[in-house]
Amino acid sequence: MQLKWHGSEWFERKGAKTVKIELFGKYIDVDGEIDAKTAIKIIQDALDHGNYDEYYTQPDIETFVATSSEEYLADLIQCRIQTMKYQDINAATIDRWIEEGWEWGKPISHEAYCAAKRGEWEVFLTPTKPVPHEWIGTINGKKVLGLASGGGQQMPILTALGAECMVLDYSEKQIESERMVAEREKYDIHIVRADMSKRLPFDDGVFDMVFHPVSNCYIRDVKPVWRECWRILKPGGVLLSGVDHYINYIVDEEEREIINHLPFDPLADETQRAQLEAADAGMQFSHSLEEQINGQLEAGFTLLNLYEDTNGEGRLHELNIPTFLAMRAVKR
């Protein structure tokens, strides 16, 4: 699978320390550093969001523990730990990839910034095709949010074009790069570290544009992101987004055989998780075109333009098979 574009890291079960915790007189073996108080919170959260065919109504936690096997409780706790932590793990892994020279974590040069001031510029939503200039339009004085768009690549260009930019990212290293370019070029940018899978920390209707390059492969549910983008945009505001086609997730490492079912979800499928671990490709999720395109339409957007793009390398790229989609939509 050609997944290097995404990069993240799954909870390391194999190297984790096993500890024994006591829950209401029952002893449970779990991986990682966790105490009984935390385990009880995890189980209670699972009960609050579960279904109770065996009980008819939600059981109290002591009854649930007493009537569940040690193995089941250990698996439940472990699964919830992994589910809750994958965003943090993704952020930490992106930081590591940047230290190793990840292409999408390299900030633009001073020369590129100066060229943008002269009107010579490119920005990217997907791996290889630059965004058409007409998609950006005249943005002097416009308020632009770079959503999961840290790294000092896109926002400096849009700032050079006159936009008032803010960037939201969950990677500390991407944020550092954004801040470094702003300090080097002596402009102001508001930087927010936040998880885009949660409610965005902005008021309604404050932005003229949201620039969102390929990144929602890091989160399990994309439709809330489109609803949040619609909420924070002004009427007439534009959403520019880069998304995956899901094709990368069905093929093998060499991109020659179809080996996976969809959706690709390592939280739900141990085999898919193992593939990602073997490829050091981290925690990623496929999303259907219904989620990506219809998700925007359901949120209230009108789709104006789109184009496809490839991975930029690998067999699918050599065969000119698109794996990414860029879209321009407007809030009417």
CSV table of C-alpha atoms in Angstrom, one decimal:
chain,number,residue,atom,x,y,z
A,1,MET,CA,0.0,0.0,0.0
A,2,GLN,CA,1.3,3.5,-0.9
A,3,LEU,CA,0.5,5.0,2.5
A,4,LYS,CA,3.6,7.1,3.3
A,5,TRP,CA,1.6,10.2,2.6
A,6,HIS,CA,-0.4,9.7,5.8
A,7,GLY,CA,1.9,8.3,8.4
A,8,SER,CA,0.9,7.8,12.0
A,9,GLU,CA,1.6,5.3,14.8
A,10,TRP,CA,-0.6,2.7,16.5
A,11,PHE,CA,-0.5,1.9,20.2
A,12,GLU,CA,2.5,-0.5,20.7
A,13,ARG,CA,0.9,-3.5,22.3
A,14,LYS,CA,3.9,-5.8,21.7
A,15,GLY,CA,6.3,-3.7,23.7
A,16,ALA,CA,3.9,-2.5,26.3
A,17,LYS,CA,4.3,-3.5,30.0
A,18,THR,CA,1.6,-5.8,31.3
A,19,VAL,CA,0.2,-4.8,34.7
A,20,LYS,CA,-2.4,-6.5,37.0
A,21,ILE,CA,-5.2,-4.3,38.3
A,22,GLU,CA,-8.0,-5.1,40.8
A,23,LEU,CA,-11.6,-4.3,39.9
A,24,PHE,CA,-14.2,-5.1,42.6
A,25,GLY,CA,-12.3,-8.2,43.7
A,26,LYS,CA,-11.5,-9.4,40.1
A,27,TYR,CA,-7.9,-9.2,38.8
A,28,ILE,CA,-7.3,-8.1,35.2
A,29,ASP,CA,-4.1,-8.2,33.2
A,30,VAL,CA,-3.8,-5.2,30.8
A,31,ASP,CA,-1.0,-3.7,28.6
A,32,GLY,CA,0.5,-0.4,29.4
A,33,GLU,CA,0.6,2.0,32.4
A,34,ILE,CA,-3.0,2.0,33.8
A,35,ASP,CA,-4.4,2.0,37.3
A,36,ALA,CA,-7.7,0.7,38.6
A,37,LYS,CA,-9.3,4.2,38.8
A,38,THR,CA,-8.6,4.8,35.1
A,39,ALA,CA,-9.9,1.3,34.2
A,40,ILE,CA,-13.1,2.0,36.0
A,41,LYS,CA,-13.6,5.3,34.1
A,42,ILE,CA,-12.9,3.4,30.8
A,43,ILE,CA,-15.5,0.7,31.6
A,44,GLN,CA,-18.1,3.3,32.7
A,45,ASP,CA,-17.6,5.2,29.4
A,46,ALA,CA,-18.1,1.9,27.5
A,47,LEU,CA,-21.3,1.2,29.5
A,48,ASP,CA,-22.6,4.8,28.8
A,49,HIS,CA,-22.2,4.1,25.0
A,50,GLY,CA,-23.0,0.5,24.8
A,51,ASN,CA,-26.1,-1.7,24.1
A,52,TYR,CA,-27.4,-4.1,26.7
A,53,ASP,CA,-29.3,-6.9,25.1
A,54,GLU,CA,-28.2,-9.2,28.0
A,55,TYR,CA,-29.4,-6.8,30.7
A,56,TYR,CA,-32.3,-4.9,29.0
A,57,THR,CA,-31.2,-1.8,30.8
A,58,GLN,CA,-27.7,-0.4,31.5
A,59,PRO,CA,-26.1,-2.4,34.3
A,60,ASP,CA,-24.2,-0.8,37.1
A,61,ILE,CA,-20.5,-1.1,36.8
A,62,GLU,CA,-20.1,-3.7,39.6
A,63,THR,CA,-22.7,-6.0,38.1
A,64,PHE,CA,-21.0,-5.7,34.7
A,65,VAL,CA,-17.6,-6.5,36.1
A,66,ALA,CA,-18.9,-9.4,38.2
A,67,THR,CA,-20.7,-11.0,35.2
A,68,SER,CA,-17.9,-10.5,32.7
A,69,SER,CA,-14.8,-12.7,32.2
A,70,GLU,CA,-11.4,-11.3,33.0
A,71,GLU,CA,-10.4,-11.8,29.3
A,72,TYR,CA,-13.4,-9.8,28.1
A,73,LEU,CA,-12.8,-7.0,30.5
A,74,ALA,CA,-9.1,-6.8,29.6
A,75,ASP,CA,-10.0,-6.7,25.9
A,76,LEU,CA,-12.6,-4.0,26.5
A,77,ILE,CA,-10.2,-1.9,28.5
A,78,GLN,CA,-7.4,-2.3,25.9
A,79,CYS,CA,-9.7,-1.5,23.0
A,80,ARG,CA,-11.0,1.7,24.7
A,81,ILE,CA,-7.4,2.8,25.5
A,82,GLN,CA,-6.4,2.4,21.8
A,83,THR,CA,-9.6,4.1,20.6
A,84,MET,CA,-9.2,7.1,22.9
A,85,LYS,CA,-5.5,7.6,22.2
A,86,TYR,CA,-5.1,7.3,18.4
A,87,GLN,CA,-5.2,11.0,17.7
A,88,ASP,CA,-2.4,11.7,20.2
A,89,ILE,CA,-0.4,8.8,18.8
A,90,ASN,CA,-0.9,10.3,15.3
A,91,ALA,CA,0.4,13.7,16.4
A,92,ALA,CA,3.4,12.2,18.1
A,93,THR,CA,4.2,10.1,15.0
A,94,ILE,CA,3.9,13.1,12.6
A,95,ASP,CA,6.4,14.8,14.9
A,96,ARG,CA,8.8,11.8,14.5
A,97,TRP,CA,8.3,11.8,10.7
A,98,ILE,CA,9.2,15.5,10.5
A,99,GLU,CA,12.4,14.8,12.4
A,100,GLU,CA,13.2,12.2,9.8
A,101,GLY,CA,12.6,14.6,6.9
A,102,TRP,CA,9.0,14.0,6.0
A,103,GLU,CA,8.1,16.0,2.8
A,104,TRP,CA,4.9,17.5,4.2
A,105,GLY,CA,6.7,18.8,7.3
A,106,LYS,CA,9.3,20.9,5.5
A,107,PRO,CA,8.5,24.7,5.7
A,108,ILE,CA,8.9,26.8,2.6
A,109,SER,CA,12.1,28.8,2.0
A,110,HIS,CA,12.5,32.6,2.3
A,111,GLU,CA,12.8,32.6,-1.5
A,112,ALA,CA,9.5,30.9,-2.0
A,113,TYR,CA,7.8,33.4,0.4
A,114,CYS,CA,9.3,36.3,-1.5
A,115,ALA,CA,8.2,34.8,-4.8
A,116,ALA,CA,4.7,34.5,-3.5
A,117,LYS,CA,4.8,38.2,-2.7
A,118,ARG,CA,5.5,38.8,-6.3
A,119,GLY,CA,2.6,36.6,-7.4
A,120,GLU,CA,4.6,33.4,-8.2
A,121,TRP,CA,3.3,30.7,-6.0
A,122,GLU,CA,1.8,27.2,-5.6
A,123,VAL,CA,-0.1,25.5,-2.7
A,124,PHE,CA,-1.2,21.9,-2.5
A,125,LEU,CA,-4.3,20.1,-1.2
A,126,THR,CA,-3.1,16.7,-2.6
A,127,PRO,CA,0.4,15.2,-3.3
A,128,THR,CA,1.3,16.4,-6.8
A,129,LYS,CA,-1.2,18.9,-8.4
A,130,PRO,CA,-1.1,22.5,-7.3
A,131,VAL,CA,-4.4,24.2,-6.5
A,132,PRO,CA,-5.6,26.4,-9.4
A,133,HIS,CA,-5.1,30.0,-8.7
A,134,GLU,CA,-8.7,30.8,-9.4
A,135,TRP,CA,-9.8,28.5,-6.5
A,136,ILE,CA,-7.9,30.9,-4.2
A,137,GLY,CA,-9.0,34.1,-5.9
A,138,THR,CA,-8.4,37.4,-4.3
A,139,ILE,CA,-7.8,36.9,-0.6
A,140,ASN,CA,-6.3,40.1,0.4
A,141,GLY,CA,-7.7,40.9,3.9
A,142,LYS,CA,-9.7,37.6,4.0
A,143,LYS,CA,-9.7,35.4,7.1
A,144,VAL,CA,-8.4,32.0,6.3
A,145,LEU,CA,-8.1,28.9,8.5
A,146,GLY,CA,-5.6,26.2,7.7
A,147,LEU,CA,-7.3,23.2,9.1
A,148,ALA,CA,-4.8,20.4,9.9
A,149,SER,CA,-2.5,22.5,7.7
A,150,GLY,CA,0.5,23.2,9.8
A,151,GLY,CA,4.1,22.8,8.6
A,152,GLY,CA,4.8,26.2,7.2
A,153,GLN,CA,3.9,25.3,3.7
A,154,GLN,CA,0.4,26.7,2.7
A,155,MET,CA,-0.3,29.4,5.3
A,156,PRO,CA,2.9,31.4,4.6
A,157,ILE,CA,1.9,31.5,0.9
A,158,LEU,CA,-1.6,32.7,1.6
A,159,THR,CA,-0.3,35.2,4.1
A,160,ALA,CA,2.1,36.5,1.4
A,161,LEU,CA,-1.0,37.0,-0.8
A,162,GLY,CA,-2.6,39.2,1.8
A,163,ALA,CA,-4.8,36.8,3.8
A,164,GLU,CA,-5.2,37.0,7.6
A,165,CYS,CA,-4.3,33.4,8.4
A,166,MET,CA,-4.9,31.1,11.4
A,167,VAL,CA,-3.7,27.5,11.5
A,168,LEU,CA,-5.0,24.6,13.5
A,169,ASP,CA,-2.9,21.4,13.9
A,170,TYR,CA,-2.4,18.7,16.4
A,171,SER,CA,1.3,18.1,15.7
A,172,GLU,CA,3.7,20.1,17.9
A,173,LYS,CA,6.4,20.0,15.1
A,174,GLN,CA,4.0,21.2,12.4
A,175,ILE,CA,3.1,24.1,14.7
A,176,GLU,CA,6.8,24.8,15.4
A,177,SER,CA,7.4,25.0,11.6
A,178,GLU,CA,4.5,27.4,11.2
A,179,ARG,CA,5.7,29.6,14.0
A,180,MET,CA,9.3,29.6,12.6
A,181,VAL,CA,8.3,30.8,9.2
A,182,ALA,CA,6.1,33.5,10.6
A,183,GLU,CA,9.0,34.8,12.8
A,184,ARG,CA,11.4,34.6,9.9
A,185,GLU,CA,9.2,36.5,7.6
A,186,LYS,CA,8.0,38.9,10.3
A,187,TYR,CA,4.2,38.4,10.0
A,188,ASP,CA,1.6,37.5,12.6
A,189,ILE,CA,-0.4,34.2,12.6
A,190,HIS,CA,-2.7,32.8,15.1
A,191,ILE,CA,-1.7,29.2,15.9
A,192,VAL,CA,-4.1,26.8,17.6
A,193,ARG,CA,-3.1,23.2,18.7
A,194,ALA,CA,-6.4,21.2,18.7
A,195,ASP,CA,-7.8,17.9,17.5
A,196,MET,CA,-10.0,18.4,14.4
A,197,SER,CA,-12.1,15.4,15.3
A,198,LYS,CA,-13.6,17.5,18.1
A,199,ARG,CA,-15.6,20.7,17.9
A,200,LEU,CA,-13.4,23.4,16.5
A,201,PRO,CA,-12.6,26.2,19.0
A,202,PHE,CA,-14.0,29.0,16.9
A,203,ASP,CA,-17.2,31.0,16.8
A,204,ASP,CA,-19.8,30.6,14.1
A,205,GLY,CA,-19.2,32.4,10.7
A,206,VAL,CA,-15.8,33.9,11.3
A,207,PHE,CA,-13.7,32.6,8.3
A,208,ASP,CA,-13.9,33.4,4.6
A,209,MET,CA,-12.0,30.3,3.6
A,210,VAL,CA,-11.0,26.9,5.2
A,211,PHE,CA,-7.9,25.3,3.6
A,212,HIS,CA,-7.9,21.6,4.5
A,213,PRO,CA,-5.2,19.5,2.8
A,214,VAL,CA,-5.2,15.7,2.9
A,215,SER,CA,-5.4,14.8,6.6
A,216,ASN,CA,-8.9,13.4,7.5
A,217,CYS,CA,-7.4,9.9,6.9
A,218,TYR,CA,-6.1,10.3,10.4
A,219,ILE,CA,-9.6,10.4,11.9
A,220,ARG,CA,-12.4,7.8,12.0
A,221,ASP,CA,-15.4,10.0,11.3
A,222,VAL,CA,-15.2,12.8,8.7
A,223,LYS,CA,-18.8,14.1,8.6
A,224,PRO,CA,-18.5,16.1,11.8
A,225,VAL,CA,-15.5,17.9,10.2
A,226,TRP,CA,-17.6,19.0,7.3
A,227,ARG,CA,-20.3,20.2,9.6
A,228,GLU,CA,-17.8,22.2,11.6
A,229,CYS,CA,-16.3,23.8,8.5
A,230,TRP,CA,-19.8,24.9,7.5
A,231,ARG,CA,-20.4,26.3,10.9
A,232,ILE,CA,-17.3,28.4,11.1
A,233,LEU,CA,-17.4,29.8,7.6
A,234,LYS,CA,-19.2,33.0,6.7
A,235,PRO,CA,-22.1,32.9,4.2
A,236,GLY,CA,-20.3,32.8,0.8
A,237,GLY,CA,-17.2,31.3,2.5
A,238,VAL,CA,-15.2,28.6,0.6
A,239,LEU,CA,-14.0,25.2,1.7
A,240,LEU,CA,-10.9,23.9,-0.1
A,241,SER,CA,-10.3,20.2,0.8
A,242,GLY,CA,-8.0,17.4,-0.2
A,243,VAL,CA,-9.2,13.9,0.6
A,244,ASP,CA,-8.3,10.2,-0.1
A,245,HIS,CA,-10.1,8.0,-2.6
A,246,TYR,CA,-9.8,4.9,-0.4
A,247,ILE,CA,-8.0,3.0,-3.2
A,248,ASN,CA,-4.7,3.0,-1.3
A,249,TYR,CA,-6.3,1.0,1.4
A,250,ILE,CA,-7.5,-2.0,-0.6
A,251,VAL,CA,-4.2,-2.9,-2.3
A,252,ASP,CA,-1.0,-4.6,-1.0
A,253,GLU,CA,2.3,-3.0,-0.3
A,254,GLU,CA,3.4,-3.4,-3.9
A,255,GLU,CA,0.0,-2.1,-5.2
A,256,ARG,CA,-0.5,-5.2,-7.3
A,257,GLU,CA,-3.3,-7.1,-5.6
A,258,ILE,CA,-6.5,-6.2,-3.8
A,259,ILE,CA,-6.3,-7.6,-0.3
A,260,ASN,CA,-8.6,-5.6,1.9
A,261,HIS,CA,-12.3,-5.0,2.4
A,262,LEU,CA,-13.7,-1.6,3.0
A,263,PRO,CA,-13.9,0.3,5.2
A,264,PHE,CA,-10.3,0.1,6.2
A,265,ASP,CA,-10.5,0.5,10.0
A,266,PRO,CA,-7.8,-0.8,12.3
A,267,LEU,CA,-9.9,0.0,15.3
A,268,ALA,CA,-12.3,-2.7,14.1
A,269,ASP,CA,-10.1,-5.1,12.2
A,270,GLU,CA,-7.0,-6.7,13.7
A,271,THR,CA,-5.7,-7.8,10.3
A,272,GLN,CA,-5.8,-4.3,9.0
A,273,ARG,CA,-4.1,-3.0,12.1
A,274,ALA,CA,-1.4,-5.7,11.7
A,275,GLN,CA,-0.8,-4.5,8.1
A,276,LEU,CA,-0.2,-1.0,9.2
A,277,GLU,CA,2.1,-2.0,12.0
A,278,ALA,CA,4.2,-4.1,9.5
A,279,ALA,CA,4.4,-1.2,7.1
A,280,ASP,CA,5.1,1.3,9.9
A,281,ALA,CA,2.2,3.2,8.4
A,282,GLY,CA,0.4,3.9,11.6
A,283,MET,CA,-3.3,4.4,12.3
A,284,GLN,CA,-5.3,5.4,9.2
A,285,PHE,CA,-8.9,5.1,8.1
A,286,SER,CA,-10.4,4.8,4.6
A,287,HIS,CA,-13.4,7.0,3.8
A,288,SER,CA,-15.9,6.5,1.0
A,289,LEU,CA,-16.8,9.1,-1.6
A,290,GLU,CA,-20.2,9.3,0.1
A,291,GLU,CA,-18.5,10.4,3.3
A,292,GLN,CA,-16.2,12.8,1.5
A,293,ILE,CA,-18.4,14.4,-1.1
A,294,ASN,CA,-22.0,13.7,0.1
A,295,GLY,CA,-20.7,14.6,3.6
A,296,GLN,CA,-20.0,18.1,2.4
A,297,LEU,CA,-23.4,18.3,0.6
A,298,GLU,CA,-25.2,17.1,3.7
A,299,ALA,CA,-23.4,19.7,5.8
A,300,GLY,CA,-24.9,22.4,3.5
A,301,PHE,CA,-22.1,23.1,1.0
A,302,THR,CA,-22.5,23.5,-2.7
A,303,LEU,CA,-19.7,21.7,-4.7
A,304,LEU,CA,-18.2,24.0,-7.3
A,305,ASN,CA,-15.1,22.2,-8.7
A,306,LEU,CA,-13.0,19.1,-8.2
A,307,TYR,CA,-9.9,17.4,-9.6
A,308,GLU,CA,-8.2,14.1,-9.0
A,309,ASP,CA,-4.5,13.3,-8.1
A,310,THR,CA,-2.2,10.4,-7.7
A,311,ASN,CA,0.2,9.3,-4.9
A,312,GLY,CA,3.1,10.9,-6.7
A,313,GLU,CA,5.1,7.6,-6.6
A,314,GLY,CA,4.5,3.8,-6.7
A,315,ARG,CA,2.7,1.5,-9.2
A,316,LEU,CA,-0.7,3.2,-8.9
A,317,HIS,CA,1.0,6.5,-9.8
A,318,GLU,CA,2.8,4.9,-12.7
A,319,LEU,CA,-0.5,3.6,-14.0
A,320,ASN,CA,-2.0,7.1,-13.6
A,321,ILE,CA,-4.6,5.7,-11.2
A,322,PRO,CA,-6.1,8.6,-9.0
A,323,THR,CA,-6.1,8.1,-5.3
A,324,PHE,CA,-6.9,11.6,-4.1
A,325,LEU,CA,-9.5,14.2,-4.7
A,326,ALA,CA,-9.4,18.0,-4.3
A,327,MET,CA,-12.7,19.9,-3.9
A,328,ARG,CA,-13.9,23.5,-3.9
A,329,ALA,CA,-17.2,24.1,-2.2
A,330,VAL,CA,-19.1,27.1,-1.0
A,331,LYS,CA,-21.4,27.9,1.9
A,332,ARG,CA,-24.4,29.5,0.3
